[in-house]
Amino acid sequence: MKQDGSVPLLDLRRQYASIKDEIDQAIRRVVESQGFIGGPEVSALESEIADLCGTRHAVGCASGSEAILLALMALGVGRGDEVICPAYTFFSTAGSIARLGAVPVFADIDPVTYNITPESARAAARRCRRLAAIMPVHLFGRTADTDAFVRLGTELGVPVIEDAAQAIGSLDERGRPAGSCGAVGCFSFYPSKNLGGYGDGGMVTTSDAELADRLRVLRNHGARRKYDNDLVGLNSRLDALQAAVLRVKLRHLDRWTRARQANARHYDRAFSAAGAVSTATPLGSRGLWLRYPSAPGTQESHIYNQYVIRVPARVRDALRDHLREHRVGTEIYYPVPLHLQPCFASLGYRRGDLPHSESAANETFALPIFPELTTEQLDHVAATIIQFLEKTVEIGVLVGSAVRTNPSQTGR
Ligand SMILES: *Cc1c(COP(=O)(O)O)cnc(C)c1O
């Protein structure tokens, strides 16, 4: 609990306090060198991220959005080309596609994992005439079914671009790191990501040497040597100050990930004990919870960039208000699915076209999950939610697949 009893959605000050000396030294090192663009910190971070992701190369750039943009450019995706991506994700996934003049083709998600499925991507592919790439997102830190996507990409003859912005260090069911399975993986170092810088930053991972070379050229105006422009690129470099900060934080990432996973288990246990958890899907109108069911016996590792819960749409605002009254911060990721965004109106999607994305947008929200949360804070969040459930009489609690009526509801 903070002094004032609040539990913010994210509090990065506590993390800085715990590594202040290391960070301050790293920043001072760069400032004293007066080398701010490229240089040893950037190349060292690139090899460390490549190691973490199990790829041969990693190319730093200015943000996660530009990691996606550069990946698309390096793969030759251009005006009028179609790229399959989820409708339920951060705007940047589709925004980066559209920014190139390419067309995002929205696929629906799985209602349990919130990731697009190979089946929905296949259905989207049938609507395409110029399919150029498939871009699954490892949403909230849990990997999409990368194996199946790579097979689908091979079958359709297009590359797979992993939007791994929220998934640094997560493992798929076969234990392979996010960003190592597709042609390229795109990462973001936005401060709220699990590995966040002190400003914007991004990285593209690949094991393809030719692609890595093109990415390096493209991020620097398309010039291999100064004033020797082979391609039209952009200025999208990762700066040395960010790289130095990120290298310090990378040394702690494993421990922070384990803390997030332990926090998630703490919530899971508290909600299970209160009979408030359902792994049943779809929720229907009476369900209260949907947690991520673990995938037993696999090597999957979910890194919990967000811990997202799900309630019927009609109680979401009331529950968030209740949490706010008890000084718990929450956030909706994402309230409007991308196929219904005004900027994509010309693509002609209608409400009802991608029902799982639309209900996720209406029913989910994220709880505080950052590594430095105390047990007291976790208990406060869980108890506040359980208290709400117990007094919300119109809702039965789903236990497994059976609906148990809340005792206070009987006789109504
Ligand atoms: C954060 C994020 C991005 C973009 O990263 P920025 O560094 O903010 O540009 C892209 N896709 C997803 C899924 C993200 O969460």
Short mmCIF file of C-alpha atoms and ligand atoms in Angstrom, two decimals:
data_model
loop_
_atom_site.label_atom_id
_atom_site.label_comp_id
_atom_site.label_asym_id
_atom_site.label_seq_id
_atom_site.Cartn_x
_atom_site.Cartn_y
_atom_site.Cartn_z
CA MET A 1 0.00 0.00 0.00
CA LYS A 2 1.23 3.47 -0.69
CA GLN A 3 1.26 5.89 2.23
CA ASP A 4 -2.13 7.22 1.12
CA GLY A 5 -3.60 3.72 0.74
CA SER A 6 -3.86 3.84 -3.05
CA VAL A 7 -2.86 1.17 -5.56
CA PRO A 8 -1.98 2.82 -8.86
CA LEU A 9 -2.22 0.86 -12.10
CA LEU A 10 1.51 1.41 -12.57
CA ASP A 11 4.09 3.13 -10.38
CA LEU A 12 7.49 3.35 -12.03
CA ARG A 13 8.99 5.52 -9.28
CA ARG A 14 9.34 2.53 -7.01
CA GLN A 15 11.30 0.67 -9.67
CA TYR A 16 13.62 3.63 -10.23
CA ALA A 17 14.25 3.93 -6.49
CA SER A 18 15.37 0.29 -6.43
CA ILE A 19 17.98 0.72 -9.23
CA LYS A 20 18.74 4.44 -8.95
CA ASP A 21 22.52 4.13 -8.58
CA GLU A 22 22.94 1.86 -11.58
CA ILE A 23 20.69 4.03 -13.75
CA ASP A 24 22.28 7.30 -12.73
CA GLN A 25 25.75 5.92 -13.46
CA ALA A 26 24.68 4.65 -16.89
CA ILE A 27 23.17 8.01 -17.81
CA ARG A 28 26.25 9.85 -16.60
CA ARG A 29 28.46 7.52 -18.69
CA VAL A 30 26.59 8.47 -21.88
CA VAL A 31 26.47 12.18 -21.07
CA GLU A 32 30.19 12.21 -20.37
CA SER A 33 30.90 10.44 -23.66
CA GLN A 34 28.70 12.99 -25.53
CA GLY A 35 27.89 10.23 -28.01
CA PHE A 36 24.09 10.18 -28.25
CA ILE A 37 23.32 8.47 -31.55
CA GLY A 38 24.38 4.86 -32.10
CA GLY A 39 27.62 3.80 -30.46
CA PRO A 40 28.58 1.04 -28.02
CA GLU A 41 25.49 1.19 -25.76
CA VAL A 42 23.15 0.72 -28.73
CA SER A 43 25.10 -2.15 -30.27
CA ALA A 44 25.52 -3.85 -26.90
CA LEU A 45 21.77 -3.63 -26.25
CA GLU A 46 21.09 -5.00 -29.73
CA SER A 47 23.17 -8.11 -29.07
CA GLU A 48 21.68 -8.56 -25.60
CA ILE A 49 18.12 -8.40 -26.99
CA ALA A 50 19.05 -10.78 -29.82
CA ASP A 51 20.36 -13.20 -27.16
CA LEU A 52 17.21 -12.88 -25.08
CA CYS A 53 15.02 -13.52 -28.11
CA GLY A 54 17.17 -16.26 -29.61
CA THR A 55 17.65 -14.44 -32.92
CA ARG A 56 20.84 -13.71 -34.81
CA HIS A 57 20.15 -9.98 -35.14
CA ALA A 58 18.33 -7.14 -33.43
CA VAL A 59 18.06 -3.62 -34.80
CA GLY A 60 17.24 -0.72 -32.51
CA CYS A 61 14.88 2.01 -33.64
CA ALA A 62 12.92 4.97 -32.31
CA SER A 63 9.73 3.22 -31.10
CA GLY A 64 7.66 0.07 -31.28
CA SER A 65 5.44 1.68 -33.90
CA GLU A 66 8.47 2.34 -36.08
CA ALA A 67 9.76 -1.18 -35.46
CA ILE A 68 6.57 -2.34 -37.18
CA LEU A 69 6.87 0.30 -39.89
CA LEU A 70 10.52 -0.63 -40.59
CA ALA A 71 9.71 -4.35 -40.58
CA LEU A 72 6.97 -3.84 -43.16
CA MET A 73 9.25 -1.63 -45.29
CA ALA A 74 12.13 -4.11 -45.09
CA LEU A 75 9.79 -6.88 -46.23
CA GLY A 76 8.71 -4.79 -49.20
CA VAL A 77 5.14 -4.20 -48.07
CA GLY A 78 3.74 -1.10 -49.73
CA ARG A 79 0.75 0.81 -51.01
CA GLY A 80 -2.34 -1.31 -51.54
CA ASP A 81 -0.84 -4.45 -49.99
CA GLU A 82 -2.95 -6.21 -47.40
CA VAL A 83 -1.72 -7.21 -43.93
CA ILE A 84 -3.78 -9.35 -41.56
CA CYS A 85 -3.79 -8.17 -37.94
CA PRO A 86 -6.09 -8.32 -34.91
CA ALA A 87 -8.95 -5.87 -34.41
CA TYR A 88 -8.32 -5.99 -30.67
CA THR A 89 -4.87 -4.54 -30.04
CA PHE A 90 -3.11 -1.22 -29.52
CA PHE A 91 -3.78 1.19 -32.38
CA SER A 92 -0.18 1.15 -33.56
CA THR A 93 -0.40 -2.39 -34.96
CA ALA A 94 -2.83 -1.32 -37.66
CA GLY A 95 -1.74 2.33 -37.68
CA SER A 96 1.75 1.37 -38.82
CA ILE A 97 0.29 -0.73 -41.65
CA ALA A 98 -1.97 2.10 -42.78
CA ARG A 99 0.83 4.66 -42.46
CA LEU A 100 2.61 2.86 -45.33
CA GLY A 101 -0.48 3.00 -47.50
CA ALA A 102 -1.05 -0.71 -46.93
CA VAL A 103 -4.43 -2.04 -45.79
CA PRO A 104 -5.02 -3.66 -42.40
CA VAL A 105 -7.31 -6.67 -42.75
CA PHE A 106 -8.82 -7.29 -39.34
CA ALA A 107 -9.13 -10.78 -37.90
CA ASP A 108 -11.16 -11.68 -34.82
CA ILE A 109 -9.61 -12.92 -31.59
CA ASP A 110 -9.93 -15.96 -29.40
CA PRO A 111 -12.17 -14.97 -26.46
CA VAL A 112 -9.92 -16.68 -23.90
CA THR A 113 -6.40 -15.66 -24.94
CA TYR A 114 -7.41 -12.40 -26.70
CA ASN A 115 -5.01 -13.31 -29.52
CA ILE A 116 -5.99 -13.82 -33.12
CA THR A 117 -6.27 -17.44 -34.10
CA PRO A 118 -4.91 -19.14 -37.22
CA GLU A 119 -8.53 -19.89 -38.19
CA SER A 120 -9.57 -16.25 -38.03
CA ALA A 121 -6.44 -15.26 -39.96
CA ARG A 122 -7.27 -17.88 -42.59
CA ALA A 123 -10.81 -16.50 -42.87
CA ALA A 124 -9.37 -12.98 -43.26
CA ALA A 125 -6.96 -14.24 -45.92
CA ARG A 126 -9.91 -15.46 -47.98
CA ARG A 127 -11.10 -11.84 -48.21
CA CYS A 128 -7.69 -10.65 -49.48
CA ARG A 129 -6.54 -10.00 -53.02
CA ARG A 130 -3.04 -8.71 -52.29
CA LEU A 131 -2.07 -10.37 -49.05
CA ALA A 132 1.51 -9.39 -48.16
CA ALA A 133 1.99 -10.37 -44.50
CA ILE A 134 0.33 -11.71 -41.35
CA MET A 135 0.88 -9.81 -38.11
CA PRO A 136 -0.25 -11.63 -34.96
CA VAL A 137 0.09 -9.67 -31.71
CA HIS A 138 1.21 -11.37 -28.48
CA LEU A 139 -1.37 -9.44 -26.54
CA PHE A 140 -0.85 -8.56 -22.87
CA GLY A 141 2.33 -10.67 -22.85
CA ARG A 142 0.94 -14.02 -23.88
CA THR A 143 2.17 -15.45 -27.16
CA ALA A 144 -0.19 -16.14 -30.02
CA ASP A 145 -0.04 -19.59 -31.61
CA THR A 146 3.20 -18.75 -33.43
CA ASP A 147 3.79 -22.25 -34.78
CA ALA A 148 0.45 -22.32 -36.54
CA PHE A 149 0.95 -18.80 -37.86
CA VAL A 150 4.32 -19.66 -39.32
CA ARG A 151 2.76 -22.70 -41.02
CA LEU A 152 -0.08 -20.54 -42.33
CA GLY A 153 2.40 -17.96 -43.62
CA THR A 154 4.32 -20.64 -45.47
CA GLU A 155 1.11 -22.03 -46.94
CA LEU A 156 -0.03 -18.59 -48.11
CA GLY A 157 3.46 -17.56 -49.20
CA VAL A 158 3.70 -14.48 -46.96
CA PRO A 159 5.96 -13.56 -44.02
CA VAL A 160 4.81 -13.47 -40.41
CA ILE A 161 5.59 -10.28 -38.48
CA GLU A 162 5.27 -10.73 -34.73
CA ASP A 163 4.02 -7.64 -32.92
CA ALA A 164 5.81 -8.56 -29.70
CA ALA A 165 5.64 -5.05 -28.22
CA GLN A 166 4.00 -6.39 -25.04
CA ALA A 167 5.80 -9.71 -24.92
CA ILE A 168 9.53 -9.31 -24.33
CA GLY A 169 10.84 -12.57 -22.87
CA SER A 170 7.57 -14.48 -23.16
CA LEU A 171 7.72 -18.06 -24.44
CA ASP A 172 5.34 -19.94 -26.67
CA GLU A 173 4.06 -23.45 -25.97
CA ARG A 174 7.28 -24.96 -27.32
CA GLY A 175 9.42 -22.67 -25.23
CA ARG A 176 10.48 -20.37 -28.05
CA PRO A 177 10.83 -16.68 -27.24
CA ALA A 178 8.45 -14.12 -28.70
CA GLY A 179 10.07 -12.44 -31.68
CA SER A 180 12.03 -15.52 -32.78
CA CYS A 181 9.44 -17.41 -34.80
CA GLY A 182 8.29 -15.11 -37.59
CA ALA A 183 10.41 -13.37 -40.21
CA VAL A 184 10.74 -10.46 -37.76
CA GLY A 185 9.67 -9.57 -34.23
CA CYS A 186 8.80 -6.00 -33.24
CA PHE A 187 9.41 -4.71 -29.72
CA SER A 188 8.60 -1.48 -27.91
CA PHE A 189 10.49 0.11 -25.01
CA TYR A 190 7.67 2.54 -24.21
CA PRO A 191 7.95 3.20 -20.44
CA SER A 192 4.92 1.08 -19.49
CA LYS A 193 6.16 -2.04 -21.30
CA ASN A 194 7.86 -4.75 -19.22
CA LEU A 195 11.23 -3.46 -20.42
CA GLY A 196 10.55 0.27 -20.62
CA GLY A 197 13.01 3.06 -21.34
CA TYR A 198 12.98 6.64 -20.13
CA GLY A 199 11.28 7.76 -23.32
CA ASP A 200 10.47 6.07 -26.63
CA GLY A 201 12.44 3.23 -28.16
CA GLY A 202 11.96 0.04 -30.17
CA MET A 203 13.75 -2.97 -31.67
CA VAL A 204 13.28 -5.41 -34.54
CA THR A 205 14.57 -8.97 -34.17
CA THR A 206 15.35 -11.32 -37.02
CA SER A 207 17.64 -14.20 -37.90
CA ASP A 208 17.75 -13.18 -41.55
CA ALA A 209 21.03 -11.32 -42.20
CA GLU A 210 19.77 -9.65 -45.35
CA LEU A 211 16.64 -8.35 -43.61
CA ALA A 212 18.74 -7.10 -40.68
CA ASP A 213 20.96 -5.23 -43.09
CA ARG A 214 17.97 -3.62 -44.83
CA LEU A 215 16.49 -2.64 -41.44
CA ARG A 216 19.77 -0.95 -40.45
CA VAL A 217 19.85 0.99 -43.70
CA LEU A 218 16.18 1.96 -43.56
CA ARG A 219 16.35 3.32 -40.00
CA ASN A 220 19.12 5.69 -41.12
CA HIS A 221 17.49 7.43 -44.11
CA GLY A 222 18.18 4.44 -46.34
CA ALA A 223 21.86 5.34 -46.39
CA ARG A 224 24.52 2.68 -46.04
CA ARG A 225 27.19 5.36 -46.00
CA LYS A 226 26.58 9.04 -45.37
CA TYR A 227 25.01 10.73 -48.45
CA ASP A 228 24.82 7.41 -50.24
CA ASN A 229 21.10 6.65 -50.22
CA ASP A 230 20.26 3.25 -51.65
CA LEU A 231 16.71 3.38 -50.34
CA VAL A 232 14.26 5.96 -49.04
CA GLY A 233 14.27 5.30 -45.33
CA LEU A 234 13.57 7.43 -42.30
CA ASN A 235 15.28 8.71 -39.19
CA SER A 236 14.31 6.08 -36.65
CA ARG A 237 17.28 5.47 -34.39
CA LEU A 238 17.45 4.31 -30.83
CA ASP A 239 19.47 6.80 -28.85
CA ALA A 240 22.36 5.94 -26.58
CA LEU A 241 20.71 7.28 -23.41
CA GLN A 242 17.75 4.95 -23.88
CA ALA A 243 20.02 2.03 -24.69
CA ALA A 244 22.09 2.64 -21.55
CA VAL A 245 18.97 2.76 -19.35
CA LEU A 246 17.52 -0.32 -21.03
CA ARG A 247 20.74 -2.28 -20.55
CA VAL A 248 20.59 -1.65 -16.80
CA LYS A 249 16.93 -2.63 -16.66
CA LEU A 250 17.48 -5.73 -18.80
CA ARG A 251 19.65 -7.15 -16.01
CA HIS A 252 16.58 -7.10 -13.74
CA LEU A 253 13.97 -8.15 -16.28
CA ASP A 254 13.90 -11.81 -15.32
CA ARG A 255 13.25 -11.01 -11.67
CA TRP A 256 10.55 -8.47 -12.57
CA THR A 257 8.85 -10.96 -14.88
CA ARG A 258 8.78 -13.53 -12.10
CA ALA A 259 7.29 -10.94 -9.76
CA ARG A 260 4.53 -10.14 -12.29
CA GLN A 261 3.80 -13.86 -12.67
CA ALA A 262 3.67 -14.28 -8.90
CA ASN A 263 1.27 -11.30 -8.66
CA ALA A 264 -0.93 -12.88 -11.31
CA ARG A 265 -1.00 -16.16 -9.37
CA HIS A 266 -1.88 -14.22 -6.24
CA TYR A 267 -4.95 -12.73 -7.96
CA ASP A 268 -5.82 -16.08 -9.55
CA ARG A 269 -5.79 -17.76 -6.15
CA ALA A 270 -7.78 -15.02 -4.43
CA PHE A 271 -10.47 -15.03 -7.11
CA SER A 272 -10.62 -18.84 -7.22
CA ALA A 273 -10.96 -19.04 -3.46
CA ALA A 274 -13.90 -16.63 -3.67
CA GLY A 275 -15.54 -18.79 -6.34
CA ALA A 276 -15.31 -15.95 -8.78
CA VAL A 277 -13.27 -17.54 -11.51
CA SER A 278 -14.56 -19.08 -14.64
CA THR A 279 -12.52 -20.65 -17.34
CA ALA A 280 -15.69 -21.30 -19.29
CA THR A 281 -16.18 -19.52 -22.55
CA PRO A 282 -18.08 -17.74 -23.88
CA LEU A 283 -19.04 -15.90 -20.76
CA GLY A 284 -22.65 -15.34 -21.61
CA SER A 285 -24.58 -12.74 -19.70
CA ARG A 286 -24.08 -14.22 -16.24
CA GLY A 287 -20.37 -14.85 -16.11
CA LEU A 288 -18.11 -12.82 -13.90
CA TRP A 289 -14.55 -13.80 -14.54
CA LEU A 290 -12.44 -15.09 -17.22
CA ARG A 291 -8.85 -15.60 -16.36
CA TYR A 292 -6.16 -16.93 -18.62
CA PRO A 293 -6.28 -20.67 -18.21
CA SER A 294 -2.75 -21.96 -18.04
CA ALA A 295 -1.65 -24.38 -20.68
CA PRO A 296 -0.56 -27.34 -18.54
CA GLY A 297 2.38 -29.36 -19.70
CA THR A 298 3.66 -26.74 -22.12
CA GLN A 299 6.59 -24.41 -21.80
CA GLU A 300 4.43 -21.35 -22.32
CA SER A 301 5.42 -18.36 -20.23
CA HIS A 302 3.04 -15.41 -20.04
CA ILE A 303 4.87 -12.26 -18.93
CA TYR A 304 1.77 -10.29 -17.87
CA ASN A 305 2.35 -6.90 -19.36
CA GLN A 306 -1.28 -6.64 -18.33
CA TYR A 307 -3.50 -8.75 -16.07
CA VAL A 308 -6.87 -8.44 -17.69
CA ILE A 309 -10.16 -9.51 -16.21
CA ARG A 310 -13.55 -9.72 -17.75
CA VAL A 311 -17.02 -8.96 -16.48
CA PRO A 312 -20.38 -8.46 -18.18
CA ALA A 313 -20.41 -5.10 -19.96
CA ARG A 314 -23.26 -3.78 -17.82
CA VAL A 315 -21.25 -3.95 -14.59
CA ARG A 316 -17.83 -2.96 -15.89
CA ASP A 317 -18.22 0.76 -15.17
CA ALA A 318 -19.71 0.14 -11.74
CA LEU A 319 -16.88 -2.21 -10.80
CA ARG A 320 -14.25 0.23 -12.01
CA ASP A 321 -15.99 3.03 -10.06
CA HIS A 322 -16.00 0.82 -6.98
CA LEU A 323 -12.28 0.18 -7.42
CA ARG A 324 -11.65 3.88 -7.93
CA GLU A 325 -13.52 4.66 -4.70
CA HIS A 326 -11.15 2.24 -3.00
CA ARG A 327 -8.19 3.99 -4.67
CA VAL A 328 -7.35 1.19 -7.10
CA GLY A 329 -6.26 2.24 -10.58
CA THR A 330 -7.56 0.30 -13.60
CA GLU A 331 -7.55 0.85 -17.34
CA ILE A 332 -9.45 -0.46 -20.34
CA TYR A 333 -7.23 -1.99 -23.02
CA TYR A 334 -8.86 -1.38 -25.52
CA PRO A 335 -12.30 0.25 -25.44
CA VAL A 336 -12.77 0.51 -29.24
CA PRO A 337 -11.80 -2.37 -31.53
CA LEU A 338 -9.78 -1.13 -34.47
CA HIS A 339 -12.27 -2.12 -37.18
CA LEU A 340 -14.71 0.39 -35.62
CA GLN A 341 -12.22 3.29 -35.37
CA PRO A 342 -13.33 6.35 -37.33
CA CYS A 343 -10.04 6.47 -39.28
CA PHE A 344 -10.76 3.00 -40.68
CA ALA A 345 -14.41 3.70 -41.57
CA SER A 346 -13.55 3.63 -45.27
CA LEU A 347 -12.62 -0.05 -44.92
CA GLY A 348 -16.33 -0.76 -44.51
CA TYR A 349 -16.48 -2.84 -41.32
CA ARG A 350 -19.69 -2.85 -39.28
CA ARG A 351 -20.51 -3.50 -35.66
CA GLY A 352 -21.02 -7.26 -35.33
CA ASP A 353 -18.39 -8.17 -37.92
CA LEU A 354 -15.79 -9.25 -35.32
CA PRO A 355 -17.90 -10.20 -32.30
CA HIS A 356 -15.13 -11.50 -30.01
CA SER A 357 -13.08 -8.33 -30.46
CA GLU A 358 -16.16 -6.23 -29.78
CA SER A 359 -17.14 -8.05 -26.60
CA ALA A 360 -13.57 -7.99 -25.31
CA ALA A 361 -13.59 -4.21 -25.85
CA ASN A 362 -16.84 -3.96 -23.87
CA GLU A 363 -16.09 -6.39 -21.04
CA THR A 364 -12.41 -6.31 -20.08
CA PHE A 365 -10.14 -4.13 -18.02
CA ALA A 366 -6.66 -4.34 -16.50
CA LEU A 367 -5.67 -4.48 -12.83
CA PRO A 368 -2.38 -3.30 -11.30
CA ILE A 369 0.21 -6.04 -11.92
CA PHE A 370 3.60 -4.26 -11.80
CA PRO A 371 6.43 -6.12 -10.04
CA GLU A 372 6.80 -3.85 -7.00
CA LEU A 373 3.21 -4.34 -5.75
CA THR A 374 3.14 -5.49 -2.15
CA THR A 375 1.12 -8.44 -0.88
CA GLU A 376 -0.99 -5.94 1.03
CA GLN A 377 -1.79 -4.07 -2.19
CA LEU A 378 -2.63 -7.27 -4.08
CA ASP A 379 -4.93 -8.35 -1.27
CA HIS A 380 -6.59 -4.94 -1.23
CA VAL A 381 -7.32 -5.11 -4.99
CA ALA A 382 -8.65 -8.67 -4.82
CA ALA A 383 -10.76 -8.00 -1.71
CA THR A 384 -12.26 -4.86 -3.23
CA ILE A 385 -13.34 -6.81 -6.29
CA ILE A 386 -14.70 -9.73 -4.30
CA GLN A 387 -16.62 -7.32 -2.07
CA PHE A 388 -18.24 -5.81 -5.17
CA LEU A 389 -19.19 -9.24 -6.45
CA GLU A 390 -20.77 -10.20 -3.18
CA LYS A 391 -22.99 -7.16 -3.09
CA THR A 392 -23.89 -7.18 -6.75
CA VAL A 393 -27.01 -9.24 -6.43
CA GLU A 394 -28.09 -9.52 -10.00
CA ILE A 395 -25.09 -11.58 -10.98
CA GLY A 396 -24.57 -15.26 -10.49
CA VAL A 397 -21.01 -16.39 -10.13
CA LEU A 398 -19.79 -18.93 -12.59
CA VAL A 399 -17.86 -21.74 -11.03
CA GLY A 400 -16.43 -23.95 -13.69
CA SER A 401 -19.38 -24.29 -16.01
CA ALA A 402 -22.07 -24.28 -13.36
CA VAL A 403 -23.83 -21.12 -12.33
CA ARG A 404 -23.95 -20.73 -8.58
CA THR A 405 -26.43 -18.22 -7.37
CA ASN A 406 -25.17 -15.60 -5.02
CA PRO A 407 -26.88 -16.29 -1.67
CA SER A 408 -28.06 -12.69 -1.34
CA GLN A 409 -29.85 -13.10 -4.64
CA THR A 410 -32.19 -15.91 -3.62
CA GLY A 411 -35.77 -14.96 -2.89
CA ARG A 412 -35.62 -11.97 -5.16
C1 LIG B 1 3.13 -0.39 -27.35
C2 LIG B 1 2.68 -1.14 -28.54
C3 LIG B 1 3.08 -0.79 -29.84
C4 LIG B 1 3.83 0.45 -30.18
O1 LIG B 1 4.89 0.78 -29.44
P1 LIG B 1 5.36 2.30 -29.24
O2 LIG B 1 6.74 2.12 -28.73
O3 LIG B 1 4.44 2.92 -28.26
O4 LIG B 1 5.32 2.98 -30.57
C5 LIG B 1 2.69 -1.62 -30.88
N1 LIG B 1 1.91 -2.69 -30.68
C6 LIG B 1 1.48 -3.04 -29.47
C7 LIG B 1 0.64 -4.25 -29.32
C8 LIG B 1 1.84 -2.26 -28.36
O5 LIG B 1 1.38 -2.62 -27.14
#
